[in-house]
XYZ file of C-alpha atoms in Angstrom:
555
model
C -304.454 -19.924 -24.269
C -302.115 -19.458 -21.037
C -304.266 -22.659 -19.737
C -303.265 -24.526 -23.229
C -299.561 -23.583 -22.588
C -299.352 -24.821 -19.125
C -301.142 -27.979 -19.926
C -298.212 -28.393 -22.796
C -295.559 -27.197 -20.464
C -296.830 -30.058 -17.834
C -296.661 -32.720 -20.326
C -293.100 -31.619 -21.614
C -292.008 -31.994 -17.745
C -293.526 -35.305 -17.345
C -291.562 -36.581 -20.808
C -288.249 -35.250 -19.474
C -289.024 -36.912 -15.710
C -289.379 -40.262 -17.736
C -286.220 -40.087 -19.750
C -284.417 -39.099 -16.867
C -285.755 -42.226 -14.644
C -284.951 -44.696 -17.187
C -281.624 -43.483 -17.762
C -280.954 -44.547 -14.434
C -282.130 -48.070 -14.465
C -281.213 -49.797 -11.102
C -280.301 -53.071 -13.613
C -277.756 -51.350 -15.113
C -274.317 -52.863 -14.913
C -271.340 -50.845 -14.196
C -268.594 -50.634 -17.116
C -265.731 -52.786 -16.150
C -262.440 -51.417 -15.571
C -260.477 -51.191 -18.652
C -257.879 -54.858 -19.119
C -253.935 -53.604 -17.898
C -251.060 -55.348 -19.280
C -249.830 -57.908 -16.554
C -247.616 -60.793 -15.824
C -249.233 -63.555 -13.516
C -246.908 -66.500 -13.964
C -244.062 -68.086 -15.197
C -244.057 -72.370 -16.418
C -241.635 -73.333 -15.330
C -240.359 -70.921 -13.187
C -236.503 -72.265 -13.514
C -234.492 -73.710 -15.886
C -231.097 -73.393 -17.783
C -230.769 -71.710 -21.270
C -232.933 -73.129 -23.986
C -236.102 -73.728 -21.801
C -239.225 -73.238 -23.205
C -241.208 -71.034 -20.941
C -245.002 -69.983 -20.707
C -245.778 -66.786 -19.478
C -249.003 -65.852 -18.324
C -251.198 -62.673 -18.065
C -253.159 -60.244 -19.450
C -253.610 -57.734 -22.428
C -250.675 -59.661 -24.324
C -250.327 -58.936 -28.258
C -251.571 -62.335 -30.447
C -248.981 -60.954 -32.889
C -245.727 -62.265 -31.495
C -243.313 -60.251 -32.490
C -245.251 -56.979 -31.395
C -244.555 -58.290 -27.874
C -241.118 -57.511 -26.374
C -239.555 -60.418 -23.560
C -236.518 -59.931 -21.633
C -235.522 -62.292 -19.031
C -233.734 -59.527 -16.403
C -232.186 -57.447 -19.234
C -231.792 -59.834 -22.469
C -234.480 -60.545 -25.054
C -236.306 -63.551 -25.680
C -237.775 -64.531 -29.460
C -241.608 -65.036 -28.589
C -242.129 -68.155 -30.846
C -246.450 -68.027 -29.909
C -248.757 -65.397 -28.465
C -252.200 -65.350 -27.392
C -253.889 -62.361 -25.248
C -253.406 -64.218 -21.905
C -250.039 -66.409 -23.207
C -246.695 -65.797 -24.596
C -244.124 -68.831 -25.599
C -240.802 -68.036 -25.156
C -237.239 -70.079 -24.744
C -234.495 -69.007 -22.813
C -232.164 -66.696 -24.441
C -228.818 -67.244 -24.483
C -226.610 -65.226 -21.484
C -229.863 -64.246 -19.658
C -228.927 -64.191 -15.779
C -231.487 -64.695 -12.654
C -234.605 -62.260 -12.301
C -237.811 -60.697 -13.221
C -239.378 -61.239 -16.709
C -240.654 -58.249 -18.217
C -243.390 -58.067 -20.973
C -243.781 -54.641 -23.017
C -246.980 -54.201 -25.469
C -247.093 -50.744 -27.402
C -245.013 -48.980 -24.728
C -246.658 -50.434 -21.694
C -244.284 -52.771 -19.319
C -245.571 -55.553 -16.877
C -243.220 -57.641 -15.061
C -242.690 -60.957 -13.019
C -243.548 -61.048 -9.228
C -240.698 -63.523 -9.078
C -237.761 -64.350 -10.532
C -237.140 -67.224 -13.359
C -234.064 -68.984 -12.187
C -231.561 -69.602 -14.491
C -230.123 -73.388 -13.506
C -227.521 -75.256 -14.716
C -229.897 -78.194 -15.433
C -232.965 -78.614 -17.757
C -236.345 -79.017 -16.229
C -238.127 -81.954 -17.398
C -241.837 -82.371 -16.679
C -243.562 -85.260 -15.463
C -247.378 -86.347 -15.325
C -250.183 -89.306 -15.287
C -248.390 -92.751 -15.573
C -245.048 -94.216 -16.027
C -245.706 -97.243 -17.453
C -242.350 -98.573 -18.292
C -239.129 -98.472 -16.349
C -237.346 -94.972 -16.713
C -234.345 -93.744 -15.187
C -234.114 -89.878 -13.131
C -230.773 -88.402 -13.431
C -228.784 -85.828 -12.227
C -228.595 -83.731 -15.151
C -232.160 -82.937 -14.910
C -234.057 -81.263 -12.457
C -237.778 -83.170 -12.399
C -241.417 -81.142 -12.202
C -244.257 -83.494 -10.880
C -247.284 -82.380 -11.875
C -249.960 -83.706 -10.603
C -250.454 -87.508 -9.291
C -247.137 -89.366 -10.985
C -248.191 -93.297 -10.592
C -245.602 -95.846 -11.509
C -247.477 -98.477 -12.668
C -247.169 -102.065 -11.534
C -244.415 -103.672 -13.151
C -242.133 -100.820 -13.943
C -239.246 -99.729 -11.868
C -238.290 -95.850 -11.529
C -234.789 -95.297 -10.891
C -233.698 -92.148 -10.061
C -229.778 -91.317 -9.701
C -227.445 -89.625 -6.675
C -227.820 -86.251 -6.645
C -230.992 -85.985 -8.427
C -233.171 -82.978 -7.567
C -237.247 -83.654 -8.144
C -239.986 -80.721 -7.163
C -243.397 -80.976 -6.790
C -245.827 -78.904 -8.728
C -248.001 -76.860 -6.998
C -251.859 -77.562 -7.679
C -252.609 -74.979 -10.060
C -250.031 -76.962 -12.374
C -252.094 -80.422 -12.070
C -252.684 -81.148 -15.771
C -256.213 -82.675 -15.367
C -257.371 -80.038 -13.427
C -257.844 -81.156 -10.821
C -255.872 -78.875 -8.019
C -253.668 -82.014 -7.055
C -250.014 -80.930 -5.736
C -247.531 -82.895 -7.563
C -247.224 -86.602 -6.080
C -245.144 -89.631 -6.701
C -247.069 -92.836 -6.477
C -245.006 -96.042 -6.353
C -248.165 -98.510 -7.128
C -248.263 -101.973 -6.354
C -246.213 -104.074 -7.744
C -243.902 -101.012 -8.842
C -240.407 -99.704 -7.407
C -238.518 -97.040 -6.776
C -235.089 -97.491 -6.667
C -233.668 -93.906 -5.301
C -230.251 -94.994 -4.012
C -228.338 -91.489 -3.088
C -225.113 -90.766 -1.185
C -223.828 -88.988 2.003
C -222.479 -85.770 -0.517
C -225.440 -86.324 -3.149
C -228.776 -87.424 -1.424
C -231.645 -87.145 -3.363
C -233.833 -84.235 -3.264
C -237.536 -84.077 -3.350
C -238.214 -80.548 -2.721
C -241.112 -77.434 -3.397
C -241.227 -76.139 -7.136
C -241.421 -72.805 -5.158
C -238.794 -69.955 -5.070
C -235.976 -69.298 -2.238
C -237.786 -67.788 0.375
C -241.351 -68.771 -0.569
C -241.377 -72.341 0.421
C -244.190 -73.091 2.805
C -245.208 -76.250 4.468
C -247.863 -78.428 1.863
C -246.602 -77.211 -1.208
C -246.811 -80.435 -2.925
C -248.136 -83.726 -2.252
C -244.910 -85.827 -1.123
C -243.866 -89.418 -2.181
C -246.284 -92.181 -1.732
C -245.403 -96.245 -1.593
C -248.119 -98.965 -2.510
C -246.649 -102.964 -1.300
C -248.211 -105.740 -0.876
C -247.700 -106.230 2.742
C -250.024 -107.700 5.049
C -252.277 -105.004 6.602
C -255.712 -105.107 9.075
C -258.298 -103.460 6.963
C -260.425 -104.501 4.188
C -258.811 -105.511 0.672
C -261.060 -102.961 -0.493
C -259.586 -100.271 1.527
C -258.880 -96.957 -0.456
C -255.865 -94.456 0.151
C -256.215 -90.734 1.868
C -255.817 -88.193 -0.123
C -257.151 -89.125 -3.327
C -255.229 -91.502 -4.220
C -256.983 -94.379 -6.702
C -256.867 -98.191 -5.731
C -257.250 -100.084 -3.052
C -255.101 -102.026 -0.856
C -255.227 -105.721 -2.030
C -255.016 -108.736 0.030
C -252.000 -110.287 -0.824
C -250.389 -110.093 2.103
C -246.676 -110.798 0.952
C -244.856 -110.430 4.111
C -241.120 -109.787 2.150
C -242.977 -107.886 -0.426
C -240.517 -105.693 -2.278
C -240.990 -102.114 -3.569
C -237.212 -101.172 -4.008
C -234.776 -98.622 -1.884
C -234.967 -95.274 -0.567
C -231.563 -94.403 0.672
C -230.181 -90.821 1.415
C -233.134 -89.094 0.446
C -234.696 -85.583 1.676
C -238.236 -84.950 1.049
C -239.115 -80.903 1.355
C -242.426 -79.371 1.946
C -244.626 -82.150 1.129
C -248.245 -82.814 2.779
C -250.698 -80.985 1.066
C -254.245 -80.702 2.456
C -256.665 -81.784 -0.223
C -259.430 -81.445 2.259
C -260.178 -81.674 6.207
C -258.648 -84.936 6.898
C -257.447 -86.155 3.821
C -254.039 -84.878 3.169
C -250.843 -86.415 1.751
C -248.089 -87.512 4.233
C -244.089 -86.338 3.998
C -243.668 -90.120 3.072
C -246.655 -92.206 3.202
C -246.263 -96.144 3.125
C -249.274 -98.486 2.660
C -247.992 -102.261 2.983
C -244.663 -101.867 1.942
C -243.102 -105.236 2.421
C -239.704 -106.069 4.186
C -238.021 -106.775 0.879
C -237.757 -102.964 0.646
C -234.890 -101.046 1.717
C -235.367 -97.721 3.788
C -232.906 -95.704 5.553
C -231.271 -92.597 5.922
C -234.254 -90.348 5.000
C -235.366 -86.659 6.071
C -238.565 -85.355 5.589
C -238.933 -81.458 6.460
C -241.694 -78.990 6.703
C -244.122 -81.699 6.017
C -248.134 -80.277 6.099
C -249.145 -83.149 7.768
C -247.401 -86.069 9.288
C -244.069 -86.892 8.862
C -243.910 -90.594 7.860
C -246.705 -92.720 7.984
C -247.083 -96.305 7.903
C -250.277 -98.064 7.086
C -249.848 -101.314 7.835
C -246.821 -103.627 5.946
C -243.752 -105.076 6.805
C -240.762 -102.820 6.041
C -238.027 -101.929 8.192
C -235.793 -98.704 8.505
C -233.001 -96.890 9.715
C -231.897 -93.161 10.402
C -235.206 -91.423 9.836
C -235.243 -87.927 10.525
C -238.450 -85.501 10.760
C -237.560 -81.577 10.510
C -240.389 -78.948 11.234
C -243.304 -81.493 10.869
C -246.759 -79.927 11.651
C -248.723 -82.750 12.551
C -247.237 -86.502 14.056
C -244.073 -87.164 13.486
C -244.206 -90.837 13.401
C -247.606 -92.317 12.688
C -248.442 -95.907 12.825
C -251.912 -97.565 11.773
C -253.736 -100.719 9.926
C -251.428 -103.004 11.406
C -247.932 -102.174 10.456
C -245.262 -104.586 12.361
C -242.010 -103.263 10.911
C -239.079 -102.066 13.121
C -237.116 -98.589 13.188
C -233.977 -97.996 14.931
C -232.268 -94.140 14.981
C -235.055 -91.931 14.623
C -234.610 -88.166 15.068
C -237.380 -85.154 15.139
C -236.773 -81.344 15.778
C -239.923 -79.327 15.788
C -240.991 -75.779 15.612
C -242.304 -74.815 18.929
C -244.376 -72.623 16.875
C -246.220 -75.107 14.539
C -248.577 -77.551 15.197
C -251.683 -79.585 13.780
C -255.737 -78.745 14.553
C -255.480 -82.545 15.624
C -253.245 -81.891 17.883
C -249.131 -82.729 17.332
C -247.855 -85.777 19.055
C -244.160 -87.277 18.321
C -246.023 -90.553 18.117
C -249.654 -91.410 17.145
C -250.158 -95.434 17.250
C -253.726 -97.233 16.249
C -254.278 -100.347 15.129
C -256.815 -98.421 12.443
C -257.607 -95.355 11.712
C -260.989 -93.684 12.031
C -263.876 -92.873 13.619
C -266.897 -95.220 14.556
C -265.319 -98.541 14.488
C -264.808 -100.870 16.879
C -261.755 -101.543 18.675
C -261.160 -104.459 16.322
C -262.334 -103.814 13.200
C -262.384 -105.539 9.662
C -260.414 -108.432 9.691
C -260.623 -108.589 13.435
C -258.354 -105.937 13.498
C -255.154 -108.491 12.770
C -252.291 -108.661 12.279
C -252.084 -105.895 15.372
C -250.399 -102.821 14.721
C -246.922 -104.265 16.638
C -244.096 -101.871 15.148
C -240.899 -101.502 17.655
C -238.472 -98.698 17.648
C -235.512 -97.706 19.414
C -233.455 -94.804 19.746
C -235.333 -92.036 19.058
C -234.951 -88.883 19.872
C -238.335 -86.058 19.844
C -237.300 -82.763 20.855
C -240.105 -79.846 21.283
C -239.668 -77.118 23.539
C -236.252 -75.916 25.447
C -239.041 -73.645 27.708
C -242.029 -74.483 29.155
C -244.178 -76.559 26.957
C -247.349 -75.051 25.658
C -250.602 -76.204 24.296
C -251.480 -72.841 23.219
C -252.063 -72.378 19.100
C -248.966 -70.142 18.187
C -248.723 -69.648 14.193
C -249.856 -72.861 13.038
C -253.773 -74.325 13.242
C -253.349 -76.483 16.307
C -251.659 -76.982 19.115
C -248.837 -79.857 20.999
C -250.813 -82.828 22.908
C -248.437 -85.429 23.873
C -244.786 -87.240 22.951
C -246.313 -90.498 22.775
C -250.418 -91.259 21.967
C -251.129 -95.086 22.107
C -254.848 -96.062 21.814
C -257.143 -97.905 19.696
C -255.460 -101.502 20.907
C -252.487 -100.516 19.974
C -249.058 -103.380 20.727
C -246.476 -100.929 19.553
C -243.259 -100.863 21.579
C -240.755 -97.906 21.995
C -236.884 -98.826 23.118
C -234.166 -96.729 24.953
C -235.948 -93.454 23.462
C -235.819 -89.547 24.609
C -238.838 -87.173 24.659
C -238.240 -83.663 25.279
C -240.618 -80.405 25.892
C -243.873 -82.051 25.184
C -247.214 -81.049 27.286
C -247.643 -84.558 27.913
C -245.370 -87.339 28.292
C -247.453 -90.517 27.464
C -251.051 -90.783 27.052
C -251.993 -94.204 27.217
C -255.532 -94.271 25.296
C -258.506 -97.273 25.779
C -258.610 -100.173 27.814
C -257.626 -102.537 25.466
C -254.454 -100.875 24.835
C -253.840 -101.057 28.502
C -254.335 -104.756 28.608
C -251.802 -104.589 25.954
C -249.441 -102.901 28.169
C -249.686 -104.692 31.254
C -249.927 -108.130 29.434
C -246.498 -107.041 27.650
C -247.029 -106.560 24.282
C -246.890 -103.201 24.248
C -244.050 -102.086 25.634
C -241.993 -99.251 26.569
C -238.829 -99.899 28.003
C -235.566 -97.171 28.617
C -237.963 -94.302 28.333
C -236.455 -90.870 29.185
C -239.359 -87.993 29.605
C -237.569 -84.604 30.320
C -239.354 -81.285 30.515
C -242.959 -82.635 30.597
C -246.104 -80.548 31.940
C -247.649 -84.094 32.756
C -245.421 -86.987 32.148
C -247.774 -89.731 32.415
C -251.835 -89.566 31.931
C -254.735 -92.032 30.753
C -257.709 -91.186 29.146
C -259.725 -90.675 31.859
C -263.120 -91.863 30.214
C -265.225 -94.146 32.784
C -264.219 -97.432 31.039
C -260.874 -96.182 30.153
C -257.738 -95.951 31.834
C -256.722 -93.650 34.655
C -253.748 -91.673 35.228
C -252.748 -93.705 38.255
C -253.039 -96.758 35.728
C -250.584 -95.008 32.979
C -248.153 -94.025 35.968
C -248.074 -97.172 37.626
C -247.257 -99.097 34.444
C -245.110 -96.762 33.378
C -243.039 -96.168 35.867
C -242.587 -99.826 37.069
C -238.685 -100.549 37.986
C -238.585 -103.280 35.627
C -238.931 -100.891 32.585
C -236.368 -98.505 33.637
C -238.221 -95.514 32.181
C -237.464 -92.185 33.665
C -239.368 -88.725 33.999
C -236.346 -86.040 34.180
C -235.265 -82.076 33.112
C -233.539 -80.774 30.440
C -230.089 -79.555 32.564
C -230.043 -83.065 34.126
C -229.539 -84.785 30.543
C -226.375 -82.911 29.715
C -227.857 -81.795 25.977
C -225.696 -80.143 23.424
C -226.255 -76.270 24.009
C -227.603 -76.342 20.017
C -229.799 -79.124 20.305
C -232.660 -77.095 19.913
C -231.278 -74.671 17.766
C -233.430 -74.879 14.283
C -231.257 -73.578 11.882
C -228.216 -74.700 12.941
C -228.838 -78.170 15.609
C -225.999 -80.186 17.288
C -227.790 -83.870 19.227
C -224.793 -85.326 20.341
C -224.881 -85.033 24.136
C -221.714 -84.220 26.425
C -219.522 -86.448 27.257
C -220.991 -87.042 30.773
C -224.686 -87.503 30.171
C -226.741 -90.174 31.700
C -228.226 -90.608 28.024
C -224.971 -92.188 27.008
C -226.003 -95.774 29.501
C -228.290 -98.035 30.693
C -230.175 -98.917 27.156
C -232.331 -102.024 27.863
C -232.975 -104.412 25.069
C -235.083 -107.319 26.585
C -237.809 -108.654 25.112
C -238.722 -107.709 21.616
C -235.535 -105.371 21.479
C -233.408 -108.875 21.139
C -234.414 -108.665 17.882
C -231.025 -109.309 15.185
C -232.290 -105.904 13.524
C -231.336 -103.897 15.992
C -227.662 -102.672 17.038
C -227.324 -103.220 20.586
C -226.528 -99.550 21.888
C -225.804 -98.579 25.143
C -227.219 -95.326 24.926
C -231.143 -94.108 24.556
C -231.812 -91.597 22.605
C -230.907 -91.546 19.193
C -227.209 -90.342 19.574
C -224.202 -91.603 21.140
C -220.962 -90.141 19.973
C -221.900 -90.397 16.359
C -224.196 -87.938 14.656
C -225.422 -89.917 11.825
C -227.235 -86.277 10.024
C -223.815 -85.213 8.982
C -223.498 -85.037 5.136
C -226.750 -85.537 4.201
C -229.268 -83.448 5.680
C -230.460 -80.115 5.298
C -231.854 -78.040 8.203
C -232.408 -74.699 5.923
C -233.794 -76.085 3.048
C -236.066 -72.622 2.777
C -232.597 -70.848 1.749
C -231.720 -73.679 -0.666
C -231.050 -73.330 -4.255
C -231.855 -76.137 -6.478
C -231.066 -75.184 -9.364
């Protein structure tokens, strides 16, 4: 009997062993945490009474009037509700801040404020097929790519304040920061004024503006340029360039116009310029034009015609001025200011000439590489560092490399121009660009380098060119070019000063004579100055630029 029992006792143990282990199946999945009531966005995230608003988040009522709204401390009608979305307008004497949801007695709010402007937000997407008109009234939301299609003509009043979308806002899902695309055979007729330029500027909130929130403002012509008529765009642009090659092509006016934290990075070497220009013709009009805290370069030109005037690049991360694919325009009064702080992977220059733009081409390239990239500019001005320059990475991904990178049979020329605080003055890149420079078509003529760790270098590859070639053609007495330091020059004492600059220089500097305008610089375009640099006794910013556009309100 006892044996009986302890056999039944066994068998009981074994059963309870077995329920145990399988209630503690490794495959199991923990329960998920419970859903919280949250706020994760607001679209848009400004606007003046009356705007219809979508808030986003979680644990929302799909009943909308068990859902409470206020807008700071005034309530909002919900007009739709889902779990994850609430539409809501504007109520009627709400003031700037947080948005609060509450849902049977729980409370979420806003991690930003909704803006209350004075103007309504309009939104724009895919293509403008017909001529429109921007105005001031308004405040304009790109989202995604904006393409004005051939034939139309966008014109966009003084005063006018546009901001890009960030990518989570692309309609077509596609992650693409808010872009304007003048196509082909489009314009853009943006005509602003000293006291109301036109604004393109970051959809993002006082404060939280970062370089590459949006895409920027991109111009299609019908230019002459050196690559292939099938040619695509960077940055995902649709299209190709065309081979029409309409020298006075003409794709409007851009005058008195800031573009804010454009140049987004849609991947590794295909990003979005601050202003991007692929043949634009010299029937267009460009001048007085600021592009600031731009994720990649500054202005761009890929190939085309057009000329301009009073450019200015603010806080740029990558090249300032970048010239490829045959561009043979002119620029006179160009200004940067950088952030010591901030530079590219690439490596920052103030200029970056090629005659294309790639890897694993030769020096000519489709089209046998003509017409040559030939731009000229004079008076510029590229200020760096006030200290000793550095090619260390600070807070950005790259470091400074040089004020002026010509390779890749290059004929640009730079006039009566002023490079300050760069870790190298000119780096003269490739053979063939050097047979360009000493047979004269590239020049560089009234060259001030001040504050330079090496002034003058080559490439130094065995088939290249050698320092003692760059310095020797550089610093031959018929180019009057000069390799200087900063007390020397006789610089404002908040030249370099970021939030607040001052470029004119005193009233004794050796900046303010002996310009030099032989050769291609007789050109009718250009004013005949007799100072180099970009300044005399006039600083042409005043009025229209904006050197704290992170403080700004655009509202």
């Amino acid at each position: 009997m006892n044996i009986l029992k302890n056999r039944m006792y066994f068998l009981l143990l074994m059963m309870g062993l077995f329920v145990g282990l399988a209630s503690c199946d490794n495959d199991d999945e923990p329960t998920p945490p419970a859903e919280v009531l949250s706020v994760k966005s607001l679209t848009p995230s400004n606007g003046p009474v009356g705007t219809k608003v979508v808030i986003t988040g979680t644990k929302f009522d799909p009943t909308p009037a068990n859902n409470t709204v206020l807008f700071n401390t005034t309530p909002a009608v919900v007009t739709a509700a889902t779990a994850t979305t609430l539409e809501v307008t504007v109520p009627a004497g709400a003031t700037t801040g947080l948005v609060s949801v509450t849902v049977a007695g729980t409370t979420a709010k806003s991690t930003g404020n909704f803006d209350i402007a004075a103007r309504a937000v309009v939104e724009k997407m895919g293509t403008i097929a017909a001529s429109e008109t921007w105005t001031k009234n308004n405040i304009y939301l790109l989202k995604g790519f904006v393409t004005v299609a051939s034939g139309a003509t966008l014109t966009i009043e003084a005063g006018t304040i546009i901001k890009g979308g960030a990518p989570a806002l692309d309609p077509a899902g596609s992650a693409k920061g808010g872009t304007l695309i003048i196509g082909a055979g489009a314009k853009i007729m943006a005509v602003g004024t000293v006291t109301e330029p036109i604004v393109f500027t970051s959809n993002a909130a006082v404060g939280a503006r970062k370089y590459g929130d949006w895409g920027g403002v991109v111009i299609i012509g019908k230019a002459p340029h050196n690559r292939l008529v099938s040619q695509g765009f960077e940055g995902g642009i649709s299209g190709q360039l065309g081979g029409d090659a309409i020298a006075a092509d003409n794709s409007g006016t851009l005058q008195y116009v800031r573009i804010e934290f454009p140049g987004i990075a849609l991947s590794q070497g295909s990003e979005i310029n601050g202003l991007t220009l692929y043949s634009v013709g010299s029937g267009t009009i460009m001048d007085h034009i600021q592009v600031s805290y731009g994720g990649d370069d500054s202005f761009e030109w890929f190939g085309g015609t057009v000329n301009s005037k009073y450019l200015v690049a603010f806080r740029g991360f990558d090249d300032d001025f970048d010239t490829d694919w045959g561009f043979i325009g002119k620029v006179q009064y160009a200004l940067s200011l950088r952030d010591p702080l901030f530079a590219d992977q690439s490596g920052s220059n103030g200029f970056e000439s090629d005659n294309f733009n790639g890897t694993g081409e030769p020096a000519t390239g489709p089209n046998n590489g003509l017409p040559l990239t030939a731009p000229v500019f004079a008076n510029v001005s590229n200020f760096v560092f006030s200290g000793t320059p550095s090619s260390a990475i600070a807070s950005g991904s790259g470091s400074y490399q040089s004020a002026m990178h010509l390779r890749r049979n290059t004929d640009i020329t730079i006039l009566n121009s002023l490079f300050v605080g760069y870790p190298e003055g000119l780096r003269l890149d490739g053979a063939n660009t050097l047979a360009h420079a000493t047979a004269g078509t590239l020049d560089l003529k009234g060259i001030v380098l001040a504050n330079v760790t090496t002034p003058l270098r080559g490439d130094r590859a065995a088939t290249g060119v050698t320092d003692a070639q760059a310095t020797a053609y550089f610093n031959a007495a018929t180019r009057k070019n000069v390799v200087t330091d900063i007390p020397t020059l006789m610089l404002n004492a908040a030249n370099f000063n970021l939030a607040a600059p001052a470029f004119l220089p005193l009233a004794a500097s050796p900046l303010l004579k002996d310009a030099v305008w032989e050769g291609k610089g007789a050109d009718a375009f250009f004013t005949k100055e007799l100072f180099r640099g970009a300044f005399g006794t006039t600083d042409w910013t005043t009025g229209w630029t904006n050197f704290d556009p992170q403080n700004t309100p655009y509202n």
